[in-house]
mmCIF file with all atom_site columns, C-alpha atoms in Angstrom:
data_model
loop_
_atom_site.group_PDB
_atom_site.id
_atom_site.type_symbol
_atom_site.label_atom_id
_atom_site.label_alt_id
_atom_site.label_comp_id
_atom_site.label_asym_id
_atom_site.label_entity_id
_atom_site.label_seq_id
_atom_site.pdbx_PDB_ins_code
_atom_site.Cartn_x
_atom_site.Cartn_y
_atom_site.Cartn_z
_atom_site.occupancy
_atom_site.B_iso_or_equiv
_atom_site.pdbx_formal_charge
_atom_site.auth_seq_id
_atom_site.auth_comp_id
_atom_site.auth_asym_id
_atom_site.auth_atom_id
_atom_site.pdbx_PDB_model_num
ATOM 1   C CA . MET A 1 1   ? -0.505  -5.521  30.984  1.00 54.00 ? 1   MET A CA 1
ATOM 2   C CA . ASP A 1 2   ? 3.213   -6.271  31.034  1.00 66.00 ? 2   ASP A CA 1
ATOM 3   C CA . TRP A 1 3   ? 2.762   -8.597  28.051  1.00 62.00 ? 3   TRP A CA 1
ATOM 4   C CA . LEU A 1 4   ? 0.899   -5.905  26.092  1.00 57.00 ? 4   LEU A CA 1
ATOM 5   C CA . GLU A 1 5   ? 3.568   -3.320  26.885  1.00 66.00 ? 5   GLU A CA 1
ATOM 6   C CA . LYS A 1 6   ? 6.336   -5.700  25.814  1.00 66.00 ? 6   LYS A CA 1
ATOM 7   C CA . ASP A 1 7   ? 4.517   -6.423  22.536  1.00 69.00 ? 7   ASP A CA 1
ATOM 8   C CA . ARG A 1 8   ? 4.006   -2.679  21.897  1.00 67.00 ? 8   ARG A CA 1
ATOM 9   C CA . VAL A 1 9   ? 7.713   -1.978  22.485  1.00 71.00 ? 9   VAL A CA 1
ATOM 10  C CA . GLU A 1 10  ? 8.715   -4.827  20.134  1.00 76.00 ? 10  GLU A CA 1
ATOM 11  C CA . LEU A 1 11  ? 6.306   -3.569  17.483  1.00 74.00 ? 11  LEU A CA 1
ATOM 12  C CA . GLU A 1 12  ? 7.731   -0.050  17.721  1.00 77.00 ? 12  GLU A CA 1
ATOM 13  C CA . GLY A 1 13  ? 11.229  -1.495  17.277  1.00 77.00 ? 13  GLY A CA 1
ATOM 14  C CA . ARG A 1 14  ? 10.128  -3.453  14.209  1.00 85.00 ? 14  ARG A CA 1
ATOM 15  C CA . LYS A 1 15  ? 8.459   -0.364  12.749  1.00 87.00 ? 15  LYS A CA 1
ATOM 16  C CA . GLU A 1 16  ? 11.738  1.506   13.172  1.00 88.00 ? 16  GLU A CA 1
ATOM 17  C CA . GLN A 1 17  ? 13.646  -1.316  11.443  1.00 90.00 ? 17  GLN A CA 1
ATOM 18  C CA . ILE A 1 18  ? 11.180  -1.315  8.531   1.00 91.00 ? 18  ILE A CA 1
ATOM 19  C CA . TYR A 1 19  ? 11.432  2.457   8.230   1.00 93.00 ? 19  TYR A CA 1
ATOM 20  C CA . ASN A 1 20  ? 15.249  2.401   8.242   1.00 93.00 ? 20  ASN A CA 1
ATOM 21  C CA . ALA A 1 21  ? 15.405  -0.441  5.709   1.00 94.00 ? 21  ALA A CA 1
ATOM 22  C CA . LEU A 1 22  ? 12.963  1.315   3.365   1.00 94.00 ? 22  LEU A CA 1
ATOM 23  C CA . LEU A 1 23  ? 14.765  4.640   3.734   1.00 94.00 ? 23  LEU A CA 1
ATOM 24  C CA . GLN A 1 24  ? 18.151  3.036   3.000   1.00 95.00 ? 24  GLN A CA 1
ATOM 25  C CA . ARG A 1 25  ? 16.825  1.149   -0.026  1.00 95.00 ? 25  ARG A CA 1
ATOM 26  C CA . ILE A 1 26  ? 15.219  4.273   -1.485  1.00 95.00 ? 26  ILE A CA 1
ATOM 27  C CA . ALA A 1 27  ? 18.377  6.312   -0.832  1.00 95.00 ? 27  ALA A CA 1
ATOM 28  C CA . GLN A 1 28  ? 20.569  3.682   -2.515  1.00 96.00 ? 28  GLN A CA 1
ATOM 29  C CA . LEU A 1 29  ? 18.326  3.348   -5.548  1.00 96.00 ? 29  LEU A CA 1
ATOM 30  C CA . ARG A 1 30  ? 17.847  7.120   -5.765  1.00 96.00 ? 30  ARG A CA 1
ATOM 31  C CA . ALA A 1 31  ? 21.596  7.837   -5.686  1.00 96.00 ? 31  ALA A CA 1
ATOM 32  C CA . ASN A 1 32  ? 22.152  5.440   -8.578  1.00 96.00 ? 32  ASN A CA 1
ATOM 33  C CA . TYR A 1 33  ? 19.092  6.813   -10.415 1.00 96.00 ? 33  TYR A CA 1
ATOM 34  C CA . GLU A 1 34  ? 20.410  10.379  -10.166 1.00 95.00 ? 34  GLU A CA 1
ATOM 35  C CA . GLN A 1 35  ? 23.750  9.324   -11.638 1.00 96.00 ? 35  GLN A CA 1
ATOM 36  C CA . ARG A 1 36  ? 22.151  7.222   -14.363 1.00 95.00 ? 36  ARG A CA 1
ATOM 37  C CA . PRO A 1 37  ? 18.363  7.216   -14.801 1.00 91.00 ? 37  PRO A CA 1
ATOM 38  C CA . ASP A 1 38  ? 18.496  3.802   -16.484 1.00 95.00 ? 38  ASP A CA 1
ATOM 39  C CA . ALA A 1 39  ? 20.065  2.336   -13.309 1.00 96.00 ? 39  ALA A CA 1
ATOM 40  C CA . LEU A 1 40  ? 16.601  1.941   -11.773 1.00 96.00 ? 40  LEU A CA 1
ATOM 41  C CA . ASP A 1 41  ? 15.495  -0.257  -14.670 1.00 96.00 ? 41  ASP A CA 1
ATOM 42  C CA . GLU A 1 42  ? 18.654  -2.333  -14.277 1.00 96.00 ? 42  GLU A CA 1
ATOM 43  C CA . GLU A 1 43  ? 18.492  -2.729  -10.487 1.00 96.00 ? 43  GLU A CA 1
ATOM 44  C CA . MET A 1 44  ? 14.732  -2.989  -10.155 1.00 95.00 ? 44  MET A CA 1
ATOM 45  C CA . PRO A 1 45  ? 13.143  -3.668  -13.537 1.00 97.00 ? 45  PRO A CA 1
ATOM 46  C CA . SER A 1 46  ? 9.479   -2.991  -14.155 1.00 96.00 ? 46  SER A CA 1
ATOM 47  C CA . LEU A 1 47  ? 7.528   -6.218  -13.722 1.00 96.00 ? 47  LEU A CA 1
ATOM 48  C CA . PRO A 1 48  ? 4.351   -7.341  -15.458 1.00 97.00 ? 48  PRO A CA 1
ATOM 49  C CA . PHE A 1 49  ? 1.432   -8.180  -13.181 1.00 97.00 ? 49  PHE A CA 1
ATOM 50  C CA . ASP A 1 50  ? 1.476   -11.826 -12.103 1.00 97.00 ? 50  ASP A CA 1
ATOM 51  C CA . SER A 1 51  ? -1.607  -13.086 -10.269 1.00 96.00 ? 51  SER A CA 1
ATOM 52  C CA . LEU A 1 52  ? 0.590   -15.689 -8.549  1.00 97.00 ? 52  LEU A CA 1
ATOM 53  C CA . GLN A 1 53  ? 2.867   -12.957 -7.127  1.00 97.00 ? 53  GLN A CA 1
ATOM 54  C CA . PRO A 1 54  ? 0.758   -9.807  -6.781  1.00 97.00 ? 54  PRO A CA 1
ATOM 55  C CA . ALA A 1 55  ? 2.678   -8.467  -3.762  1.00 97.00 ? 55  ALA A CA 1
ATOM 56  C CA . THR A 1 56  ? 5.956   -8.617  -5.689  1.00 97.00 ? 56  THR A CA 1
ATOM 57  C CA . PHE A 1 57  ? 4.381   -6.509  -8.442  1.00 98.00 ? 57  PHE A CA 1
ATOM 58  C CA . VAL A 1 58  ? 2.978   -3.934  -5.986  1.00 98.00 ? 58  VAL A CA 1
ATOM 59  C CA . LEU A 1 59  ? 6.145   -3.729  -3.879  1.00 97.00 ? 59  LEU A CA 1
ATOM 60  C CA . ASN A 1 60  ? 8.331   -3.362  -6.961  1.00 98.00 ? 60  ASN A CA 1
ATOM 61  C CA . HIS A 1 61  ? 6.280   -0.620  -8.574  1.00 98.00 ? 61  HIS A CA 1
ATOM 62  C CA . LEU A 1 62  ? 5.539   1.320   -5.376  1.00 98.00 ? 62  LEU A CA 1
ATOM 63  C CA . LEU A 1 63  ? 9.243   1.321   -4.583  1.00 97.00 ? 63  LEU A CA 1
ATOM 64  C CA . ARG A 1 64  ? 10.103  2.446   -8.124  1.00 97.00 ? 64  ARG A CA 1
ATOM 65  C CA . GLY A 1 65  ? 7.614   5.304   -7.749  1.00 96.00 ? 65  GLY A CA 1
ATOM 66  C CA . LEU A 1 66  ? 9.060   6.349   -4.394  1.00 96.00 ? 66  LEU A CA 1
ATOM 67  C CA . VAL A 1 67  ? 12.547  6.385   -5.889  1.00 96.00 ? 67  VAL A CA 1
ATOM 68  C CA . ARG A 1 68  ? 11.516  8.457   -8.901  1.00 95.00 ? 68  ARG A CA 1
ATOM 69  C CA . ARG A 1 69  ? 9.647   10.937  -6.705  1.00 94.00 ? 69  ARG A CA 1
ATOM 70  C CA . ALA A 1 70  ? 12.049  11.023  -3.768  1.00 91.00 ? 70  ALA A CA 1
ATOM 71  C CA . LYS A 1 71  ? 12.641  14.760  -4.182  1.00 89.00 ? 71  LYS A CA 1
ATOM 72  C CA . GLU A 1 72  ? 8.904   15.533  -4.083  1.00 90.00 ? 72  GLU A CA 1
ATOM 73  C CA . PHE A 1 73  ? 8.279   14.369  -0.525  1.00 85.00 ? 73  PHE A CA 1
ATOM 74  C CA . THR A 1 74  ? 10.005  13.395  2.697   1.00 85.00 ? 74  THR A CA 1
ATOM 75  C CA . LEU A 1 75  ? 9.377   9.857   3.838   1.00 87.00 ? 75  LEU A CA 1
ATOM 76  C CA . LYS A 1 76  ? 7.948   9.924   7.364   1.00 89.00 ? 76  LYS A CA 1
ATOM 77  C CA . ARG A 1 77  ? 8.223   7.134   9.929   1.00 85.00 ? 77  ARG A CA 1
ATOM 78  C CA . ASN A 1 78  ? 4.628   5.967   9.478   1.00 87.00 ? 78  ASN A CA 1
ATOM 79  C CA . ASP A 1 79  ? 5.097   5.823   5.705   1.00 92.00 ? 79  ASP A CA 1
ATOM 80  C CA . ALA A 1 80  ? 7.047   2.581   6.071   1.00 92.00 ? 80  ALA A CA 1
ATOM 81  C CA . ILE A 1 81  ? 4.100   0.847   7.741   1.00 91.00 ? 81  ILE A CA 1
ATOM 82  C CA . ASP A 1 82  ? 1.724   2.519   5.277   1.00 93.00 ? 82  ASP A CA 1
ATOM 83  C CA . PHE A 1 83  ? 3.911   1.135   2.478   1.00 95.00 ? 83  PHE A CA 1
ATOM 84  C CA . CYS A 1 84  ? 3.512   -2.388  3.908   1.00 93.00 ? 84  CYS A CA 1
ATOM 85  C CA . HIS A 1 85  ? -0.252  -1.914  4.311   1.00 94.00 ? 85  HIS A CA 1
ATOM 86  C CA . ALA A 1 86  ? -0.557  -0.662  0.734   1.00 97.00 ? 86  ALA A CA 1
ATOM 87  C CA . VAL A 1 87  ? 1.357   -3.659  -0.640  1.00 97.00 ? 87  VAL A CA 1
ATOM 88  C CA . VAL A 1 88  ? -0.756  -6.246  1.183   1.00 96.00 ? 88  VAL A CA 1
ATOM 89  C CA . ALA A 1 89  ? -4.111  -4.473  0.734   1.00 96.00 ? 89  ALA A CA 1
ATOM 90  C CA . ALA A 1 90  ? -3.652  -3.799  -2.977  1.00 97.00 ? 90  ALA A CA 1
ATOM 91  C CA . ALA A 1 91  ? -2.191  -7.221  -3.743  1.00 98.00 ? 91  ALA A CA 1
ATOM 92  C CA . TYR A 1 92  ? -4.545  -9.468  -1.798  1.00 96.00 ? 92  TYR A CA 1
ATOM 93  C CA . GLY A 1 93  ? -7.753  -7.530  -1.230  1.00 93.00 ? 93  GLY A CA 1
ATOM 94  C CA . SER A 1 94  ? -10.785 -7.035  -3.412  1.00 91.00 ? 94  SER A CA 1
ATOM 95  C CA . VAL A 1 95  ? -11.360 -3.587  -1.963  1.00 93.00 ? 95  VAL A CA 1
ATOM 96  C CA . ALA A 1 96  ? -9.318  -1.621  0.561   1.00 94.00 ? 96  ALA A CA 1
ATOM 97  C CA . THR A 1 97  ? -8.981  1.762   2.193   1.00 94.00 ? 97  THR A CA 1
ATOM 98  C CA . LEU A 1 98  ? -5.763  3.758   2.232   1.00 95.00 ? 98  LEU A CA 1
ATOM 99  C CA . ASP A 1 99  ? -5.026  7.431   2.667   1.00 94.00 ? 99  ASP A CA 1
ATOM 100 C CA . LYS A 1 100 ? -5.181  9.735   -0.364  1.00 95.00 ? 100 LYS A CA 1
ATOM 101 C CA . GLN A 1 101 ? -1.465  9.577   -1.209  1.00 95.00 ? 101 GLN A CA 1
ATOM 102 C CA . TRP A 1 102 ? -1.237  5.774   -1.041  1.00 96.00 ? 102 TRP A CA 1
ATOM 103 C CA . LYS A 1 103 ? -4.471  5.415   -3.030  1.00 97.00 ? 103 LYS A CA 1
ATOM 104 C CA . ARG A 1 104 ? -2.934  7.620   -5.739  1.00 96.00 ? 104 ARG A CA 1
ATOM 105 C CA . ARG A 1 105 ? 0.293   5.624   -5.727  1.00 97.00 ? 105 ARG A CA 1
ATOM 106 C CA . VAL A 1 106 ? -1.533  2.293   -6.080  1.00 97.00 ? 106 VAL A CA 1
ATOM 107 C CA . GLU A 1 107 ? -3.769  3.649   -8.830  1.00 97.00 ? 107 GLU A CA 1
ATOM 108 C CA . GLU A 1 108 ? -0.665  4.772   -10.755 1.00 97.00 ? 108 GLU A CA 1
ATOM 109 C CA . LEU A 1 109 ? 0.721   1.230   -10.932 1.00 98.00 ? 109 LEU A CA 1
ATOM 110 C CA . PRO A 1 110 ? 0.951   -0.277  -14.432 1.00 97.00 ? 110 PRO A CA 1
ATOM 111 C CA . LYS A 1 111 ? -2.208  -1.722  -15.889 1.00 96.00 ? 111 LYS A CA 1
ATOM 112 C CA . PRO A 1 112 ? -3.711  -4.128  -16.535 1.00 95.00 ? 112 PRO A CA 1
ATOM 113 C CA . ASN A 1 113 ? -3.444  -5.602  -13.087 1.00 96.00 ? 113 ASN A CA 1
ATOM 114 C CA . GLY A 1 114 ? -5.709  -7.531  -10.766 1.00 95.00 ? 114 GLY A CA 1
ATOM 115 C CA . LEU A 1 115 ? -5.279  -5.275  -7.750  1.00 97.00 ? 115 LEU A CA 1
ATOM 116 C CA . ALA A 1 116 ? -7.879  -4.237  -5.199  1.00 95.00 ? 116 ALA A CA 1
ATOM 117 C CA . LYS A 1 117 ? -10.109 -1.229  -5.782  1.00 95.00 ? 117 LYS A CA 1
ATOM 118 C CA . ILE A 1 118 ? -8.747  1.395   -3.394  1.00 96.00 ? 118 ILE A CA 1
ATOM 119 C CA . TYR A 1 119 ? -10.823 3.980   -1.567  1.00 96.00 ? 119 TYR A CA 1
ATOM 120 C CA . TYR A 1 120 ? -9.795  6.816   0.735   1.00 94.00 ? 120 TYR A CA 1
ATOM 121 C CA . PRO A 1 121 ? -11.738 8.347   3.671   1.00 92.00 ? 121 PRO A CA 1
ATOM 122 C CA . PRO A 1 122 ? -14.043 10.724  1.722   1.00 94.00 ? 122 PRO A CA 1
ATOM 123 C CA . GLU A 1 123 ? -15.143 7.698   -0.338  1.00 94.00 ? 123 GLU A CA 1
ATOM 124 C CA . ILE A 1 124 ? -16.217 5.581   2.644   1.00 91.00 ? 124 ILE A CA 1
ATOM 125 C CA . ASP A 1 125 ? -19.855 5.338   1.460   1.00 92.00 ? 125 ASP A CA 1
ATOM 126 C CA . GLN A 1 126 ? -18.753 3.993   -1.931  1.00 93.00 ? 126 GLN A CA 1
ATOM 127 C CA . PHE A 1 127 ? -16.381 1.596   -0.149  1.00 91.00 ? 127 PHE A CA 1
ATOM 128 C CA . LEU A 1 128 ? -19.193 0.280   2.048   1.00 90.00 ? 128 LEU A CA 1
ATOM 129 C CA . ASP A 1 129 ? -21.509 -0.080  -0.959  1.00 90.00 ? 129 ASP A CA 1
ATOM 130 C CA . GLU A 1 130 ? -18.826 -2.051  -2.805  1.00 88.00 ? 130 GLU A CA 1
ATOM 131 C CA . LEU A 1 131 ? -18.152 -4.212  0.237   1.00 85.00 ? 131 LEU A CA 1
ATOM 132 C CA . ASP A 1 132 ? -21.866 -4.823  0.697   1.00 86.00 ? 132 ASP A CA 1
ATOM 133 C CA . GLY A 1 133 ? -22.155 -5.790  -2.969  1.00 85.00 ? 133 GLY A CA 1
ATOM 134 C CA . LEU A 1 134 ? -19.297 -8.258  -2.643  1.00 82.00 ? 134 LEU A CA 1
ATOM 135 C CA . VAL A 1 135 ? -20.883 -9.862  0.413   1.00 81.00 ? 135 VAL A CA 1
ATOM 136 C CA . SER A 1 136 ? -24.312 -9.975  -1.256  1.00 80.00 ? 136 SER A CA 1
ATOM 137 C CA . ALA A 1 137 ? -22.868 -11.527 -4.405  1.00 78.00 ? 137 ALA A CA 1
ATOM 138 C CA . ARG A 1 138 ? -21.105 -14.151 -2.352  1.00 73.00 ? 138 ARG A CA 1
ATOM 139 C CA . GLU A 1 139 ? -24.248 -15.017 -0.398  1.00 73.00 ? 139 GLU A CA 1
ATOM 140 C CA . GLY A 1 140 ? -26.551 -14.910 -3.416  1.00 68.00 ? 140 GLY A CA 1
ATOM 141 C CA . SER A 1 141 ? -29.549 -12.652 -3.847  1.00 48.00 ? 141 SER A CA 1
ATOM 142 C CA . ARG A 1 142 ? -30.501 -10.798 -0.681  1.00 48.00 ? 142 ARG A CA 1
ATOM 143 C CA . GLU A 1 143 ? -33.516 -8.793  -1.849  1.00 53.00 ? 143 GLU A CA 1
ATOM 144 C CA . GLY A 1 144 ? -35.126 -6.997  1.051   1.00 52.00 ? 144 GLY A CA 1
ATOM 145 C CA . ALA A 1 145 ? -32.277 -7.844  3.414   1.00 51.00 ? 145 ALA A CA 1
ATOM 146 C CA . PRO A 1 146 ? -30.661 -4.917  5.237   1.00 54.00 ? 146 PRO A CA 1
ATOM 147 C CA . HIS A 1 147 ? -27.263 -3.762  4.048   1.00 53.00 ? 147 HIS A CA 1
ATOM 148 C CA . VAL A 1 148 ? -24.561 -5.672  5.853   1.00 51.00 ? 148 VAL A CA 1
ATOM 149 C CA . TYR A 1 149 ? -22.585 -2.512  6.677   1.00 52.00 ? 149 TYR A CA 1
ATOM 150 C CA . GLU A 1 150 ? -25.482 -0.083  7.129   1.00 54.00 ? 150 GLU A CA 1
ATOM 151 C CA . ASP A 1 151 ? -24.728 0.318   10.847  1.00 53.00 ? 151 ASP A CA 1
ATOM 152 C CA . LEU A 1 152 ? -21.200 1.561   10.019  1.00 53.00 ? 152 LEU A CA 1
ATOM 153 C CA . ARG A 1 153 ? -22.488 4.630   8.164   1.00 50.00 ? 153 ARG A CA 1
#
């Protein structure tokens, strides 16, 4: 139990560091953007999708979006971890679930791109169908076999 508590405390500290770093980066980029809107393109240029570096593409464009929309919302502590989840899920998954706001942000990224199809909680049945289809396609035809994720519904 002591080990678990120590790990939880370390994780909370890391989450705080990620939050502070993200907040500072957005604030810095936003200050420059407000003075000169073209500063964002100079400091953090828009990148084309690169299948060899999908996380760089997602991180870059999510951050650009957060900077441009910084006055529309207040970044909360959990948003930093959600940001990290969105980057990894969108860049390296085939399908993923995120909350509604992060789904919207990922779907707004420049296209074409090879990012994961993102679902949010009200779309869980479609997500499970897609996931089941991916598994079935990987395993070949499974006519008559039960859905892999049927018990999750």
